[in-house]
Short mmCIF file of C-alpha atoms in Angstrom, two decimals:
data_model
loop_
_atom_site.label_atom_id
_atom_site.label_comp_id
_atom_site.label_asym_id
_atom_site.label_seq_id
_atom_site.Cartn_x
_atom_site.Cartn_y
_atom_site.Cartn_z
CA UNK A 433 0.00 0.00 0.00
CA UNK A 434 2.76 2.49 1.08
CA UNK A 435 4.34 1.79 -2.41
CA UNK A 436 1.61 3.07 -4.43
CA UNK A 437 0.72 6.02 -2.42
CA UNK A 438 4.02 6.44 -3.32
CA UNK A 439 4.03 6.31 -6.92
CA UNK A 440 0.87 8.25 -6.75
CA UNK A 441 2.73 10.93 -5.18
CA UNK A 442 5.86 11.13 -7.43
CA UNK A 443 3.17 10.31 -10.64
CA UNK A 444 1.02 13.54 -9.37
CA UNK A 445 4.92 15.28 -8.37
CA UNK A 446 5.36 15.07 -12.19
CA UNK A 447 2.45 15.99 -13.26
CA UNK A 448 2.50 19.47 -11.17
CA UNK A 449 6.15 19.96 -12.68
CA UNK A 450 5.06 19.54 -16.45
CA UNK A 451 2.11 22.14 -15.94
CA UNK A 452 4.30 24.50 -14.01
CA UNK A 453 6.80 24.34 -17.40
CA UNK A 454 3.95 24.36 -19.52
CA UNK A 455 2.61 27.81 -18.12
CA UNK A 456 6.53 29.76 -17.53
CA UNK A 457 6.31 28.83 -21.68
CA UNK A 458 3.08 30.36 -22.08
CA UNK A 459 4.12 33.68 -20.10
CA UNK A 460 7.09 33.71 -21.70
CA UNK A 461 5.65 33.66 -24.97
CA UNK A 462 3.23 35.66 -23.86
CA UNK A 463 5.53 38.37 -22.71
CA UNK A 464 7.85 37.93 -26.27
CA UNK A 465 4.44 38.77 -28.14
CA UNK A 466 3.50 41.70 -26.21
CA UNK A 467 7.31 43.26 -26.34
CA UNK A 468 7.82 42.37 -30.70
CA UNK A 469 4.52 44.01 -30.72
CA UNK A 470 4.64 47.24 -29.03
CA UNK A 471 8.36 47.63 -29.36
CA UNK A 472 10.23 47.08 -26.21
CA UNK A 473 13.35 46.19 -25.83
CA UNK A 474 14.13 42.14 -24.29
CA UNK A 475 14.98 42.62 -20.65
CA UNK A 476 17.76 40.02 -19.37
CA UNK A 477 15.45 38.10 -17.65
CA UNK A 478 13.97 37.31 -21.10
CA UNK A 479 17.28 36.72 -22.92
CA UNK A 480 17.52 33.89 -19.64
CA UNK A 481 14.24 32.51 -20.27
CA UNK A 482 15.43 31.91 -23.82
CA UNK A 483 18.31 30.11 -22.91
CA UNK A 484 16.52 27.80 -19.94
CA UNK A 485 12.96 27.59 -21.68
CA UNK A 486 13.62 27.92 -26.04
CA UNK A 487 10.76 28.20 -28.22
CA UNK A 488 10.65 26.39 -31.35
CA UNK A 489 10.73 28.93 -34.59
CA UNK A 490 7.49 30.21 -35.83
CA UNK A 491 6.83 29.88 -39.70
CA UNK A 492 6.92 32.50 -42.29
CA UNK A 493 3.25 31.92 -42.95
CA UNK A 494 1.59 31.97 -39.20
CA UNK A 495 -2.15 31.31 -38.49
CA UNK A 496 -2.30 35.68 -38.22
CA UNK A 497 -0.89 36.02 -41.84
CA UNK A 498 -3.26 33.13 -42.78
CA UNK A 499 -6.46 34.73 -41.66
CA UNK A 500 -5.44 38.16 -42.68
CA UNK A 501 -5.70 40.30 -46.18
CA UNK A 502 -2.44 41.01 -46.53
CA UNK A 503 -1.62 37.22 -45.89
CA UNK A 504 -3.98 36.09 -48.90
CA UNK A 505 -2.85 38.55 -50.64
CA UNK A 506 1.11 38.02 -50.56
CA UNK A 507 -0.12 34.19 -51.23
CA UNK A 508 -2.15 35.07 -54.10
#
């Protein structure tokens, strides 16, 4: 019995540690949109985040360029 509680625990340990990453992502990401959008400069906590959490590249064509005139246009 002690043994599963104690996979439980480690199983629900992980699970709380892949969310956590999940979400510092999501600010981060979050926080790169809103300063390439309104023109601020990368503090060096960002540059950090970079380096310990990297986000894969984003394509040329995006799901904004997609949806958007200009997007169908430069396609067309």
């Amino acid at each position: 019995m002690g043994d599963v509680l104690r996979g439980a625990f480690f199983i629900a340990l992980a699970a709380v540690a892949i969310d956590t990453y999940y979400r510092i992502r999501a600010l981060i990401r979050e926080t790169h949109y809103h300063a390439s959008t309104y023109g601020a400069l990368p503090s060096p906590l960002w540059e950090l985040s970079t380096v310990l959490f990297p986000l894969p590249p984003v394509p040329s064509w995006g799901f904004s360029s997609f949806f958007s005139v200009e997007g169908r246009a430069s396609r067309a």
